[in-house]
Structure formats: C-alpha cells, structure tokens
C-alpha cells in the first residue's frame, strides 16, 4: 500500500509534496510556523486551543500582540498547505485536518502493527519488510528544530502504542503518551533466526 504522506514529525516538522513524496520534502523555514505546525500535528484532526498554541509559541510569557501574531502565523501556514481549507478556526482554537496515511507517525505505527503480526506468524521476511518501511520514515530526531517549551505538548495515546515486536529492525516503542516518538533497533531477530533455521530473514540495517 502506498501512503500519500503530507506531514512529517519524525525529524524536523516538514510538509511533503502531495504528488512526489520521495523527492519533495518541504522544510518550514519560519521557526514560529514550524512550531505551530508541530503543535497542530500532535493533535491531528482535533481542536488545539488558542491558549495551547500561544503556550507552544511563546511559553508562559506571550507578548501583548500574541493573538494577532498567532493569526498571522496561521495565515502563513495555510499558504504552505496543499489545501488551505485543511486548517480551520474552530472555537476555542484551530484544527488541522489530517487524513489517513498522511502523517508519518501514523504510517510508522501501521508498519509496526504489521511487523508485530508478521513476527507472531513467524513470517520473518514480512517482519523485516515492515520494520524496514517503518525505519525509512525517520529523518532524524523527532520534533527537532523546535524550542524546548514545545516539548510540553504531547500526542494522545493510539491503539498501536505499547508493546512492539522484537525483530532486529523493529521498533520497541512508537509514540507513547507523555513522550515524543522514539526509535530503537530491536534485538530479537538474531534469536528468532536461530529458532527456525529454515526461515532465516534477510538482515536489514
């Protein structure tokens, strides 16, 4: 299945070209707009209050012009989106529409779930393929390039968070409550390979 990524958090927050994801990553040059994008993507499809957005942008000391400045940053972000109508004002804040398969974190979790199922079925090649696809989404430290205060914004739990498979290139954990996405190469494929000698997976690093 080919996912049509539009948004990335597994690295510096970015936008992807809606036509050619492989070759078109669009960095968001403005630190404030990048922070705004990240704050909205941590609550995809849900309303993020104006107060929460101000806190992400300015911490506990917003300037007197914060409300007007936030509106300007929203306008700038809309201009960068493939569809400006994705970002709407909904009291008490704003909501960014993110469809299925458009956010790299969600696609990552889908690949992890696939890897878990393949691992449980002792499908070693399928496990490696799913884990490799998950790892390919990582562009660096998640949410990098953001001010420290933004770290207080956390994603909500999703069904795929928690225990993950133990294949060598799998991910021990995805995006959990009260933490940003983290990537760890698992260590179990070596042991799994020794258990079924006739079904040794191809090692991928």
XYZ file of C-alpha atoms in Angstrom, residues 59 98 182:
3
model
C 5.785 29.804 26.585
C -5.007 15.061 8.637
C 11.374 7.322 19.737
